[in-house]
Amino acid sequence: MARANKAIGYCLVTAGKGMTESKLEFVCEAAAAVKKAEPDLNIIACNGTASVEEMKELKKAGVGSYNHNLESSREYYPQICTTHSWEERYETCENAKVVGLDLCSGGIFGMGESEADRLSMVASLKELSPASIAINFFHPNPALPIKENALDIENALEIIRYVKSQLPSSMIMVAGGRERMFGDRQAEIFTAGANSIVIGNYLTTKGNAPDKDIVMLESLGLTIAQSCHG
């Protein structure tokens, strides 16, 4: 039977560019408390840029995975972010792997980037070889000065196929923008190569009601995995 992976985990997300001493202390305390209460729960930290030493502290506290997206290609990144460099993001991903944390990394498609930019970002992800890859599709917002690409469903499905072909061992997770991009054709992301989705709301936009997505998975004959990887 085909399978859709739903991470049985707990995400610790903090705002801001990266770690501060107080943020690290808070996340470590929270991770240790969650791990004590639920030893089998996978804790995923998403706390911005972080050093090797900070990653070691997170792992010691019980964190098992670190989520940090490249967002775009090295070449296009300055068009969407000026507060910190693409290189800092890449280094953070490397740091997570150095200390033995499972890395989740990916990016956003449809922000005005070229096809060459997409290929470049996927090539960088291939270098990192993350345990899971987050594929997001840009959700336009009039407050953001970002040019939206005219990606259609076929383009989006081809992106999923290409990412899977380049990183066959990584878990492909379709996240932000899924509902808006695919509409009533969301089931096709699984035949294209996705084996995981984010259920519920996102950081700044609402997703489907969780029970609606669960019904979709069940109608496809997909079972929900009891672990994030493997």
mmCIF file with all atom_site columns, C-alpha atoms in Angstrom:
data_model
loop_
_atom_site.group_PDB
_atom_site.id
_atom_site.type_symbol
_atom_site.label_atom_id
_atom_site.label_alt_id
_atom_site.label_comp_id
_atom_site.label_asym_id
_atom_site.label_entity_id
_atom_site.label_seq_id
_atom_site.pdbx_PDB_ins_code
_atom_site.Cartn_x
_atom_site.Cartn_y
_atom_site.Cartn_z
_atom_site.occupancy
_atom_site.B_iso_or_equiv
_atom_site.pdbx_formal_charge
_atom_site.auth_seq_id
_atom_site.auth_comp_id
_atom_site.auth_asym_id
_atom_site.auth_atom_id
_atom_site.pdbx_PDB_model_num
ATOM 1   C CA . MET A 1 1   ? 0.000   0.000  0.000   1.00 0.00 ? 1   MET A CA 1
ATOM 2   C CA . ALA A 1 2   ? 1.226   3.493  -0.793  1.00 0.00 ? 2   ALA A CA 1
ATOM 3   C CA . ARG A 1 3   ? 2.075   5.609  2.179   1.00 0.00 ? 3   ARG A CA 1
ATOM 4   C CA . ALA A 1 4   ? 1.875   9.291  3.097   1.00 0.00 ? 4   ALA A CA 1
ATOM 5   C CA . ASN A 1 5   ? 4.254   10.380 5.832   1.00 0.00 ? 5   ASN A CA 1
ATOM 6   C CA . LYS A 1 6   ? 2.825   12.533 8.562   1.00 0.00 ? 6   LYS A CA 1
ATOM 7   C CA . ALA A 1 7   ? 5.544   13.466 11.030  1.00 0.00 ? 7   ALA A CA 1
ATOM 8   C CA . ILE A 1 8   ? 4.681   12.316 14.515  1.00 0.00 ? 8   ILE A CA 1
ATOM 9   C CA . GLY A 1 9   ? 6.588   15.198 15.964  1.00 0.00 ? 9   GLY A CA 1
ATOM 10  C CA . TYR A 1 10  ? 6.538   18.480 17.807  1.00 0.00 ? 10  TYR A CA 1
ATOM 11  C CA . CYS A 1 11  ? 7.797   21.646 16.143  1.00 0.00 ? 11  CYS A CA 1
ATOM 12  C CA . LEU A 1 12  ? 9.547   24.314 18.223  1.00 0.00 ? 12  LEU A CA 1
ATOM 13  C CA . VAL A 1 13  ? 9.427   27.489 16.120  1.00 0.00 ? 13  VAL A CA 1
ATOM 14  C CA . THR A 1 14  ? 10.827  30.860 17.200  1.00 0.00 ? 14  THR A CA 1
ATOM 15  C CA . ALA A 1 15  ? 10.776  34.214 15.442  1.00 0.00 ? 15  ALA A CA 1
ATOM 16  C CA . GLY A 1 16  ? 13.803  36.207 14.380  1.00 0.00 ? 16  GLY A CA 1
ATOM 17  C CA . LYS A 1 17  ? 16.875  35.728 12.215  1.00 0.00 ? 17  LYS A CA 1
ATOM 18  C CA . GLY A 1 18  ? 18.756  33.351 14.457  1.00 0.00 ? 18  GLY A CA 1
ATOM 19  C CA . MET A 1 19  ? 19.742  32.220 17.905  1.00 0.00 ? 19  MET A CA 1
ATOM 20  C CA . THR A 1 20  ? 20.258  34.391 20.952  1.00 0.00 ? 20  THR A CA 1
ATOM 21  C CA . GLU A 1 21  ? 21.329  33.109 24.365  1.00 0.00 ? 21  GLU A CA 1
ATOM 22  C CA . SER A 1 22  ? 17.820  33.513 25.775  1.00 0.00 ? 22  SER A CA 1
ATOM 23  C CA . LYS A 1 23  ? 16.203  31.881 22.751  1.00 0.00 ? 23  LYS A CA 1
ATOM 24  C CA . LEU A 1 24  ? 18.552  28.893 22.937  1.00 0.00 ? 24  LEU A CA 1
ATOM 25  C CA . GLU A 1 25  ? 17.844  28.475 26.645  1.00 0.00 ? 25  GLU A CA 1
ATOM 26  C CA . PHE A 1 26  ? 14.080  28.649 26.077  1.00 0.00 ? 26  PHE A CA 1
ATOM 27  C CA . VAL A 1 27  ? 14.089  26.128 23.212  1.00 0.00 ? 27  VAL A CA 1
ATOM 28  C CA . CYS A 1 28  ? 16.317  23.696 25.106  1.00 0.00 ? 28  CYS A CA 1
ATOM 29  C CA . GLU A 1 29  ? 14.089  23.867 28.187  1.00 0.00 ? 29  GLU A CA 1
ATOM 30  C CA . ALA A 1 30  ? 10.976  23.355 26.083  1.00 0.00 ? 30  ALA A CA 1
ATOM 31  C CA . ALA A 1 31  ? 12.539  20.458 24.162  1.00 0.00 ? 31  ALA A CA 1
ATOM 32  C CA . ALA A 1 32  ? 13.648  18.720 27.353  1.00 0.00 ? 32  ALA A CA 1
ATOM 33  C CA . ALA A 1 33  ? 10.169  19.104 28.888  1.00 0.00 ? 33  ALA A CA 1
ATOM 34  C CA . VAL A 1 34  ? 8.414   17.733 25.805  1.00 0.00 ? 34  VAL A CA 1
ATOM 35  C CA . LYS A 1 35  ? 10.857  14.839 25.506  1.00 0.00 ? 35  LYS A CA 1
ATOM 36  C CA . LYS A 1 36  ? 10.357  13.952 29.165  1.00 0.00 ? 36  LYS A CA 1
ATOM 37  C CA . ALA A 1 37  ? 6.582   13.895 28.733  1.00 0.00 ? 37  ALA A CA 1
ATOM 38  C CA . GLU A 1 38  ? 6.608   12.115 25.350  1.00 0.00 ? 38  GLU A CA 1
ATOM 39  C CA . PRO A 1 39  ? 9.896   10.215 24.848  1.00 0.00 ? 39  PRO A CA 1
ATOM 40  C CA . ASP A 1 40  ? 8.911   8.834  21.437  1.00 0.00 ? 40  ASP A CA 1
ATOM 41  C CA . LEU A 1 41  ? 7.998   12.229 19.968  1.00 0.00 ? 41  LEU A CA 1
ATOM 42  C CA . ASN A 1 42  ? 10.397  13.626 17.368  1.00 0.00 ? 42  ASN A CA 1
ATOM 43  C CA . ILE A 1 43  ? 11.207  17.246 18.193  1.00 0.00 ? 43  ILE A CA 1
ATOM 44  C CA . ILE A 1 44  ? 11.824  19.519 15.214  1.00 0.00 ? 44  ILE A CA 1
ATOM 45  C CA . ALA A 1 45  ? 13.476  22.878 15.888  1.00 0.00 ? 45  ALA A CA 1
ATOM 46  C CA . CYS A 1 46  ? 13.009  25.805 13.507  1.00 0.00 ? 46  CYS A CA 1
ATOM 47  C CA . ASN A 1 47  ? 14.954  28.673 15.063  1.00 0.00 ? 47  ASN A CA 1
ATOM 48  C CA . GLY A 1 48  ? 16.807  30.422 12.249  1.00 0.00 ? 48  GLY A CA 1
ATOM 49  C CA . THR A 1 49  ? 20.560  30.488 11.721  1.00 0.00 ? 49  THR A CA 1
ATOM 50  C CA . ALA A 1 50  ? 22.523  28.530 14.299  1.00 0.00 ? 50  ALA A CA 1
ATOM 51  C CA . SER A 1 51  ? 26.132  27.548 14.972  1.00 0.00 ? 51  SER A CA 1
ATOM 52  C CA . VAL A 1 52  ? 27.530  24.066 15.514  1.00 0.00 ? 52  VAL A CA 1
ATOM 53  C CA . GLU A 1 53  ? 27.749  24.682 19.261  1.00 0.00 ? 53  GLU A CA 1
ATOM 54  C CA . GLU A 1 54  ? 24.125  25.845 19.405  1.00 0.00 ? 54  GLU A CA 1
ATOM 55  C CA . MET A 1 55  ? 23.053  22.782 17.429  1.00 0.00 ? 55  MET A CA 1
ATOM 56  C CA . LYS A 1 56  ? 24.909  20.562 19.905  1.00 0.00 ? 56  LYS A CA 1
ATOM 57  C CA . GLU A 1 57  ? 22.951  22.107 22.767  1.00 0.00 ? 57  GLU A CA 1
ATOM 58  C CA . LEU A 1 58  ? 19.662  21.528 20.952  1.00 0.00 ? 58  LEU A CA 1
ATOM 59  C CA . LYS A 1 59  ? 20.527  17.893 20.311  1.00 0.00 ? 59  LYS A CA 1
ATOM 60  C CA . LYS A 1 60  ? 21.559  17.416 23.943  1.00 0.00 ? 60  LYS A CA 1
ATOM 61  C CA . ALA A 1 61  ? 18.145  18.775 25.003  1.00 0.00 ? 61  ALA A CA 1
ATOM 62  C CA . GLY A 1 62  ? 16.307  16.202 22.883  1.00 0.00 ? 62  GLY A CA 1
ATOM 63  C CA . VAL A 1 63  ? 15.871  17.879 19.491  1.00 0.00 ? 63  VAL A CA 1
ATOM 64  C CA . GLY A 1 64  ? 16.038  15.302 16.686  1.00 0.00 ? 64  GLY A CA 1
ATOM 65  C CA . SER A 1 65  ? 15.551  17.398 13.549  1.00 0.00 ? 65  SER A CA 1
ATOM 66  C CA . TYR A 1 66  ? 16.319  20.944 12.390  1.00 0.00 ? 66  TYR A CA 1
ATOM 67  C CA . ASN A 1 67  ? 14.299  22.803 9.774   1.00 0.00 ? 67  ASN A CA 1
ATOM 68  C CA . HIS A 1 68  ? 16.014  25.592 7.848   1.00 0.00 ? 68  HIS A CA 1
ATOM 69  C CA . ASN A 1 69  ? 15.112  26.360 4.241   1.00 0.00 ? 69  ASN A CA 1
ATOM 70  C CA . LEU A 1 70  ? 17.436  27.753 1.586   1.00 0.00 ? 70  LEU A CA 1
ATOM 71  C CA . GLU A 1 71  ? 14.319  29.543 0.225   1.00 0.00 ? 71  GLU A CA 1
ATOM 72  C CA . SER A 1 72  ? 15.778  30.209 -3.235  1.00 0.00 ? 72  SER A CA 1
ATOM 73  C CA . SER A 1 73  ? 18.937  29.882 -5.285  1.00 0.00 ? 73  SER A CA 1
ATOM 74  C CA . ARG A 1 74  ? 22.169  31.551 -4.219  1.00 0.00 ? 74  ARG A CA 1
ATOM 75  C CA . GLU A 1 75  ? 21.839  33.842 -7.243  1.00 0.00 ? 75  GLU A CA 1
ATOM 76  C CA . TYR A 1 76  ? 18.218  34.954 -6.709  1.00 0.00 ? 76  TYR A CA 1
ATOM 77  C CA . TYR A 1 77  ? 18.219  35.123 -2.920  1.00 0.00 ? 77  TYR A CA 1
ATOM 78  C CA . PRO A 1 78  ? 19.320  38.817 -2.690  1.00 0.00 ? 78  PRO A CA 1
ATOM 79  C CA . GLN A 1 79  ? 16.080  39.707 -4.520  1.00 0.00 ? 79  GLN A CA 1
ATOM 80  C CA . ILE A 1 80  ? 13.951  38.341 -1.683  1.00 0.00 ? 80  ILE A CA 1
ATOM 81  C CA . CYS A 1 81  ? 16.044  38.853 1.453   1.00 0.00 ? 81  CYS A CA 1
ATOM 82  C CA . THR A 1 82  ? 18.603  41.471 2.509   1.00 0.00 ? 82  THR A CA 1
ATOM 83  C CA . THR A 1 83  ? 18.849  40.917 6.276   1.00 0.00 ? 83  THR A CA 1
ATOM 84  C CA . HIS A 1 84  ? 21.202  37.953 6.009   1.00 0.00 ? 84  HIS A CA 1
ATOM 85  C CA . SER A 1 85  ? 22.944  36.011 3.275   1.00 0.00 ? 85  SER A CA 1
ATOM 86  C CA . TRP A 1 86  ? 22.136  32.788 1.497   1.00 0.00 ? 86  TRP A CA 1
ATOM 87  C CA . GLU A 1 87  ? 25.536  31.499 2.633   1.00 0.00 ? 87  GLU A CA 1
ATOM 88  C CA . GLU A 1 88  ? 24.450  31.842 6.285   1.00 0.00 ? 88  GLU A CA 1
ATOM 89  C CA . ARG A 1 89  ? 21.407  29.714 5.556   1.00 0.00 ? 89  ARG A CA 1
ATOM 90  C CA . TYR A 1 90  ? 23.462  27.054 3.794   1.00 0.00 ? 90  TYR A CA 1
ATOM 91  C CA . GLU A 1 91  ? 26.006  26.967 6.629   1.00 0.00 ? 91  GLU A CA 1
ATOM 92  C CA . THR A 1 92  ? 23.216  26.486 9.186   1.00 0.00 ? 92  THR A CA 1
ATOM 93  C CA . CYS A 1 93  ? 22.000  23.458 7.210   1.00 0.00 ? 93  CYS A CA 1
ATOM 94  C CA . GLU A 1 94  ? 25.531  22.056 7.211   1.00 0.00 ? 94  GLU A CA 1
ATOM 95  C CA . ASN A 1 95  ? 25.819  22.662 10.959  1.00 0.00 ? 95  ASN A CA 1
ATOM 96  C CA . ALA A 1 96  ? 22.688  20.613 11.629  1.00 0.00 ? 96  ALA A CA 1
ATOM 97  C CA . LYS A 1 97  ? 24.159  17.659 9.761   1.00 0.00 ? 97  LYS A CA 1
ATOM 98  C CA . VAL A 1 98  ? 27.566  18.016 11.428  1.00 0.00 ? 98  VAL A CA 1
ATOM 99  C CA . VAL A 1 99  ? 26.061  17.368 14.869  1.00 0.00 ? 99  VAL A CA 1
ATOM 100 C CA . GLY A 1 100 ? 23.855  14.518 13.638  1.00 0.00 ? 100 GLY A CA 1
ATOM 101 C CA . LEU A 1 101 ? 20.454  16.192 13.488  1.00 0.00 ? 101 LEU A CA 1
ATOM 102 C CA . ASP A 1 102 ? 18.063  15.197 10.701  1.00 0.00 ? 102 ASP A CA 1
ATOM 103 C CA . LEU A 1 103 ? 17.934  18.144 8.324   1.00 0.00 ? 103 LEU A CA 1
ATOM 104 C CA . CYS A 1 104 ? 14.728  19.417 6.742   1.00 0.00 ? 104 CYS A CA 1
ATOM 105 C CA . SER A 1 105 ? 15.421  22.030 4.079   1.00 0.00 ? 105 SER A CA 1
ATOM 106 C CA . GLY A 1 106 ? 13.781  23.297 0.923   1.00 0.00 ? 106 GLY A CA 1
ATOM 107 C CA . GLY A 1 107 ? 12.506  26.478 -0.611  1.00 0.00 ? 107 GLY A CA 1
ATOM 108 C CA . ILE A 1 108 ? 9.723   28.489 -2.185  1.00 0.00 ? 108 ILE A CA 1
ATOM 109 C CA . PHE A 1 109 ? 8.822   28.286 -5.862  1.00 0.00 ? 109 PHE A CA 1
ATOM 110 C CA . GLY A 1 110 ? 7.001   30.988 -7.818  1.00 0.00 ? 110 GLY A CA 1
ATOM 111 C CA . MET A 1 111 ? 8.627   34.154 -6.437  1.00 0.00 ? 111 MET A CA 1
ATOM 112 C CA . GLY A 1 112 ? 9.728   35.471 -9.808  1.00 0.00 ? 112 GLY A CA 1
ATOM 113 C CA . GLU A 1 113 ? 12.774  33.251 -10.074 1.00 0.00 ? 113 GLU A CA 1
ATOM 114 C CA . SER A 1 114 ? 13.910  31.768 -13.377 1.00 0.00 ? 114 SER A CA 1
ATOM 115 C CA . GLU A 1 115 ? 14.038  28.085 -14.251 1.00 0.00 ? 115 GLU A CA 1
ATOM 116 C CA . ALA A 1 116 ? 17.817  28.315 -13.902 1.00 0.00 ? 116 ALA A CA 1
ATOM 117 C CA . ASP A 1 117 ? 17.312  29.549 -10.325 1.00 0.00 ? 117 ASP A CA 1
ATOM 118 C CA . ARG A 1 118 ? 15.126  26.549 -9.537  1.00 0.00 ? 118 ARG A CA 1
ATOM 119 C CA . LEU A 1 119 ? 17.711  24.162 -10.906 1.00 0.00 ? 119 LEU A CA 1
ATOM 120 C CA . SER A 1 120 ? 20.412  25.934 -8.905  1.00 0.00 ? 120 SER A CA 1
ATOM 121 C CA . MET A 1 121 ? 18.471  25.637 -5.639  1.00 0.00 ? 121 MET A CA 1
ATOM 122 C CA . VAL A 1 122 ? 17.771  21.948 -6.208  1.00 0.00 ? 122 VAL A CA 1
ATOM 123 C CA . ALA A 1 123 ? 21.472  21.396 -6.952  1.00 0.00 ? 123 ALA A CA 1
ATOM 124 C CA . SER A 1 124 ? 22.334  23.034 -3.608  1.00 0.00 ? 124 SER A CA 1
ATOM 125 C CA . LEU A 1 125 ? 19.800  20.846 -1.821  1.00 0.00 ? 125 LEU A CA 1
ATOM 126 C CA . LYS A 1 126 ? 21.364  17.827 -3.497  1.00 0.00 ? 126 LYS A CA 1
ATOM 127 C CA . GLU A 1 127 ? 24.730  18.829 -1.999  1.00 0.00 ? 127 GLU A CA 1
ATOM 128 C CA . LEU A 1 128 ? 23.130  18.969 1.463   1.00 0.00 ? 128 LEU A CA 1
ATOM 129 C CA . SER A 1 129 ? 21.160  15.728 0.986   1.00 0.00 ? 129 SER A CA 1
ATOM 130 C CA . PRO A 1 130 ? 18.538  16.558 3.657   1.00 0.00 ? 130 PRO A CA 1
ATOM 131 C CA . ALA A 1 131 ? 16.431  13.839 5.253   1.00 0.00 ? 131 ALA A CA 1
ATOM 132 C CA . SER A 1 132 ? 13.340  15.749 4.111   1.00 0.00 ? 132 SER A CA 1
ATOM 133 C CA . ILE A 1 133 ? 12.723  18.524 1.603   1.00 0.00 ? 133 ILE A CA 1
ATOM 134 C CA . ALA A 1 134 ? 10.021  21.153 2.013   1.00 0.00 ? 134 ALA A CA 1
ATOM 135 C CA . ILE A 1 135 ? 8.504   22.307 -1.281  1.00 0.00 ? 135 ILE A CA 1
ATOM 136 C CA . ASN A 1 136 ? 6.529   25.523 -0.874  1.00 0.00 ? 136 ASN A CA 1
ATOM 137 C CA . PHE A 1 137 ? 4.632   27.488 -3.506  1.00 0.00 ? 137 PHE A CA 1
ATOM 138 C CA . PHE A 1 138 ? 4.501   31.254 -3.126  1.00 0.00 ? 138 PHE A CA 1
ATOM 139 C CA . HIS A 1 139 ? 1.274   32.641 -1.741  1.00 0.00 ? 139 HIS A CA 1
ATOM 140 C CA . PRO A 1 140 ? 1.079   36.247 -3.033  1.00 0.00 ? 140 PRO A CA 1
ATOM 141 C CA . ASN A 1 141 ? 0.542   39.086 -0.608  1.00 0.00 ? 141 ASN A CA 1
ATOM 142 C CA . PRO A 1 142 ? 0.057   42.720 -1.692  1.00 0.00 ? 142 PRO A CA 1
ATOM 143 C CA . ALA A 1 143 ? 2.302   43.818 1.191   1.00 0.00 ? 143 ALA A CA 1
ATOM 144 C CA . LEU A 1 144 ? 5.252   41.981 -0.355  1.00 0.00 ? 144 LEU A CA 1
ATOM 145 C CA . PRO A 1 145 ? 7.159   43.523 -3.282  1.00 0.00 ? 145 PRO A CA 1
ATOM 146 C CA . ILE A 1 146 ? 7.710   40.113 -4.858  1.00 0.00 ? 146 ILE A CA 1
ATOM 147 C CA . LYS A 1 147 ? 6.843   39.380 -8.443  1.00 0.00 ? 147 LYS A CA 1
ATOM 148 C CA . GLU A 1 148 ? 4.756   36.234 -8.687  1.00 0.00 ? 148 GLU A CA 1
ATOM 149 C CA . ASN A 1 149 ? 5.676   33.662 -11.295 1.00 0.00 ? 149 ASN A CA 1
ATOM 150 C CA . ALA A 1 150 ? 2.861   32.331 -13.421 1.00 0.00 ? 150 ALA A CA 1
ATOM 151 C CA . LEU A 1 151 ? 3.354   28.734 -12.267 1.00 0.00 ? 151 LEU A CA 1
ATOM 152 C CA . ASP A 1 152 ? 0.467   26.462 -13.158 1.00 0.00 ? 152 ASP A CA 1
ATOM 153 C CA . ILE A 1 153 ? -0.384  23.024 -11.810 1.00 0.00 ? 153 ILE A CA 1
ATOM 154 C CA . GLU A 1 154 ? 1.594   21.217 -14.494 1.00 0.00 ? 154 GLU A CA 1
ATOM 155 C CA . ASN A 1 155 ? 4.689   23.321 -13.711 1.00 0.00 ? 155 ASN A CA 1
ATOM 156 C CA . ALA A 1 156 ? 4.276   22.600 -10.013 1.00 0.00 ? 156 ALA A CA 1
ATOM 157 C CA . LEU A 1 157 ? 3.903   18.858 -10.536 1.00 0.00 ? 157 LEU A CA 1
ATOM 158 C CA . GLU A 1 158 ? 6.998   18.848 -12.735 1.00 0.00 ? 158 GLU A CA 1
ATOM 159 C CA . ILE A 1 159 ? 8.941   20.615 -9.972  1.00 0.00 ? 159 ILE A CA 1
ATOM 160 C CA . ILE A 1 160 ? 7.967   17.854 -7.530  1.00 0.00 ? 160 ILE A CA 1
ATOM 161 C CA . ARG A 1 161 ? 8.977   15.177 -10.052 1.00 0.00 ? 161 ARG A CA 1
ATOM 162 C CA . TYR A 1 162 ? 12.326  16.848 -10.672 1.00 0.00 ? 162 TYR A CA 1
ATOM 163 C CA . VAL A 1 163 ? 13.152  17.273 -6.985  1.00 0.00 ? 163 VAL A CA 1
ATOM 164 C CA . LYS A 1 164 ? 12.298  13.617 -6.358  1.00 0.00 ? 164 LYS A CA 1
ATOM 165 C CA . SER A 1 165 ? 14.423  12.494 -9.296  1.00 0.00 ? 165 SER A CA 1
ATOM 166 C CA . GLN A 1 166 ? 17.415  14.419 -7.955  1.00 0.00 ? 166 GLN A CA 1
ATOM 167 C CA . LEU A 1 167 ? 16.973  13.374 -4.307  1.00 0.00 ? 167 LEU A CA 1
ATOM 168 C CA . PRO A 1 168 ? 15.239  9.986  -4.405  1.00 0.00 ? 168 PRO A CA 1
ATOM 169 C CA . SER A 1 169 ? 16.213  9.097  -0.833  1.00 0.00 ? 169 SER A CA 1
ATOM 170 C CA . SER A 1 170 ? 14.825  12.294 0.712   1.00 0.00 ? 170 SER A CA 1
ATOM 171 C CA . MET A 1 171 ? 11.262  12.585 1.956   1.00 0.00 ? 171 MET A CA 1
ATOM 172 C CA . ILE A 1 172 ? 9.478   15.139 -0.240  1.00 0.00 ? 172 ILE A CA 1
ATOM 173 C CA . MET A 1 173 ? 7.070   17.291 1.759   1.00 0.00 ? 173 MET A CA 1
ATOM 174 C CA . VAL A 1 174 ? 4.660   19.657 0.007   1.00 0.00 ? 174 VAL A CA 1
ATOM 175 C CA . ALA A 1 175 ? 3.906   22.478 2.408   1.00 0.00 ? 175 ALA A CA 1
ATOM 176 C CA . GLY A 1 176 ? 2.937   26.136 1.970   1.00 0.00 ? 176 GLY A CA 1
ATOM 177 C CA . GLY A 1 177 ? 0.727   27.016 -0.990  1.00 0.00 ? 177 GLY A CA 1
ATOM 178 C CA . ARG A 1 178 ? -0.434  23.439 -1.598  1.00 0.00 ? 178 ARG A CA 1
ATOM 179 C CA . GLU A 1 179 ? -4.152  24.171 -1.425  1.00 0.00 ? 179 GLU A CA 1
ATOM 180 C CA . ARG A 1 180 ? -3.918  27.340 -3.520  1.00 0.00 ? 180 ARG A CA 1
ATOM 181 C CA . MET A 1 181 ? -1.676  25.807 -6.182  1.00 0.00 ? 181 MET A CA 1
ATOM 182 C CA . PHE A 1 182 ? -3.356  22.435 -6.689  1.00 0.00 ? 182 PHE A CA 1
ATOM 183 C CA . GLY A 1 183 ? -6.991  23.014 -5.716  1.00 0.00 ? 183 GLY A CA 1
ATOM 184 C CA . ASP A 1 184 ? -9.017  19.865 -6.368  1.00 0.00 ? 184 ASP A CA 1
ATOM 185 C CA . ARG A 1 185 ? -5.970  18.172 -7.937  1.00 0.00 ? 185 ARG A CA 1
ATOM 186 C CA . GLN A 1 186 ? -3.997  17.884 -4.704  1.00 0.00 ? 186 GLN A CA 1
ATOM 187 C CA . ALA A 1 187 ? -3.975  14.091 -4.880  1.00 0.00 ? 187 ALA A CA 1
ATOM 188 C CA . GLU A 1 188 ? -1.674  14.275 -7.915  1.00 0.00 ? 188 GLU A CA 1
ATOM 189 C CA . ILE A 1 189 ? 1.259   15.471 -5.814  1.00 0.00 ? 189 ILE A CA 1
ATOM 190 C CA . PHE A 1 190 ? 1.705   11.917 -4.496  1.00 0.00 ? 190 PHE A CA 1
ATOM 191 C CA . THR A 1 191 ? 1.977   10.300 -7.922  1.00 0.00 ? 191 THR A CA 1
ATOM 192 C CA . ALA A 1 192 ? 4.452   13.071 -8.810  1.00 0.00 ? 192 ALA A CA 1
ATOM 193 C CA . GLY A 1 193 ? 6.739   12.000 -5.967  1.00 0.00 ? 193 GLY A CA 1
ATOM 194 C CA . ALA A 1 194 ? 5.580   13.675 -2.758  1.00 0.00 ? 194 ALA A CA 1
ATOM 195 C CA . ASN A 1 195 ? 5.217   11.419 0.248   1.00 0.00 ? 195 ASN A CA 1
ATOM 196 C CA . SER A 1 196 ? 4.429   14.011 2.921   1.00 0.00 ? 196 SER A CA 1
ATOM 197 C CA . ILE A 1 197 ? 2.251   17.075 3.412   1.00 0.00 ? 197 ILE A CA 1
ATOM 198 C CA . VAL A 1 198 ? 1.843   19.729 6.072   1.00 0.00 ? 198 VAL A CA 1
ATOM 199 C CA . ILE A 1 199 ? -1.621  19.486 7.590   1.00 0.00 ? 199 ILE A CA 1
ATOM 200 C CA . GLY A 1 200 ? -3.390  22.474 9.110   1.00 0.00 ? 200 GLY A CA 1
ATOM 201 C CA . ASN A 1 201 ? -2.438  26.146 9.046   1.00 0.00 ? 201 ASN A CA 1
ATOM 202 C CA . TYR A 1 202 ? 0.907   27.637 8.038   1.00 0.00 ? 202 TYR A CA 1
ATOM 203 C CA . LEU A 1 203 ? 2.821   30.571 9.501   1.00 0.00 ? 203 LEU A CA 1
ATOM 204 C CA . THR A 1 204 ? 0.814   33.365 7.875   1.00 0.00 ? 204 THR A CA 1
ATOM 205 C CA . THR A 1 205 ? -1.857  31.584 5.811   1.00 0.00 ? 205 THR A CA 1
ATOM 206 C CA . LYS A 1 206 ? -4.598  29.091 6.523   1.00 0.00 ? 206 LYS A CA 1
ATOM 207 C CA . GLY A 1 207 ? -4.619  25.593 5.108   1.00 0.00 ? 207 GLY A CA 1
ATOM 208 C CA . ASN A 1 208 ? -7.353  23.013 4.816   1.00 0.00 ? 208 ASN A CA 1
ATOM 209 C CA . ALA A 1 209 ? -9.092  21.799 7.940   1.00 0.00 ? 209 ALA A CA 1
ATOM 210 C CA . PRO A 1 210 ? -6.977  18.818 9.100   1.00 0.00 ? 210 PRO A CA 1
ATOM 211 C CA . ASP A 1 211 ? -9.865  16.367 8.910   1.00 0.00 ? 211 ASP A CA 1
ATOM 212 C CA . LYS A 1 212 ? -10.396 17.290 5.248   1.00 0.00 ? 212 LYS A CA 1
ATOM 213 C CA . ASP A 1 213 ? -6.805  16.362 4.395   1.00 0.00 ? 213 ASP A CA 1
ATOM 214 C CA . ILE A 1 214 ? -7.052  13.133 6.377   1.00 0.00 ? 214 ILE A CA 1
ATOM 215 C CA . VAL A 1 215 ? -10.172 12.170 4.427   1.00 0.00 ? 215 VAL A CA 1
ATOM 216 C CA . MET A 1 216 ? -8.262  12.866 1.183   1.00 0.00 ? 216 MET A CA 1
ATOM 217 C CA . LEU A 1 217 ? -5.369  10.621 2.272   1.00 0.00 ? 217 LEU A CA 1
ATOM 218 C CA . GLU A 1 218 ? -7.730  7.823  3.265   1.00 0.00 ? 218 GLU A CA 1
ATOM 219 C CA . SER A 1 219 ? -9.619  8.076  -0.026  1.00 0.00 ? 219 SER A CA 1
ATOM 220 C CA . LEU A 1 220 ? -6.304  7.519  -1.845  1.00 0.00 ? 220 LEU A CA 1
ATOM 221 C CA . GLY A 1 221 ? -5.562  4.414  0.189   1.00 0.00 ? 221 GLY A CA 1
ATOM 222 C CA . LEU A 1 222 ? -2.607  6.077  1.872   1.00 0.00 ? 222 LEU A CA 1
ATOM 223 C CA . THR A 1 223 ? -1.660  5.227  5.421   1.00 0.00 ? 223 THR A CA 1
ATOM 224 C CA . ILE A 1 224 ? -0.102  7.665  7.896   1.00 0.00 ? 224 ILE A CA 1
ATOM 225 C CA . ALA A 1 225 ? 3.400   6.756  8.975   1.00 0.00 ? 225 ALA A CA 1
ATOM 226 C CA . GLN A 1 226 ? 4.271   6.645  12.654  1.00 0.00 ? 226 GLN A CA 1
ATOM 227 C CA . SER A 1 227 ? 7.748   8.131  12.244  1.00 0.00 ? 227 SER A CA 1
ATOM 228 C CA . CYS A 1 228 ? 9.277   11.000 10.284  1.00 0.00 ? 228 CYS A CA 1
ATOM 229 C CA . HIS A 1 229 ? 11.966  9.072  8.427   1.00 0.00 ? 229 HIS A CA 1
ATOM 230 C CA . GLY A 1 230 ? 12.907  5.568  7.513   1.00 0.00 ? 230 GLY A CA 1
#
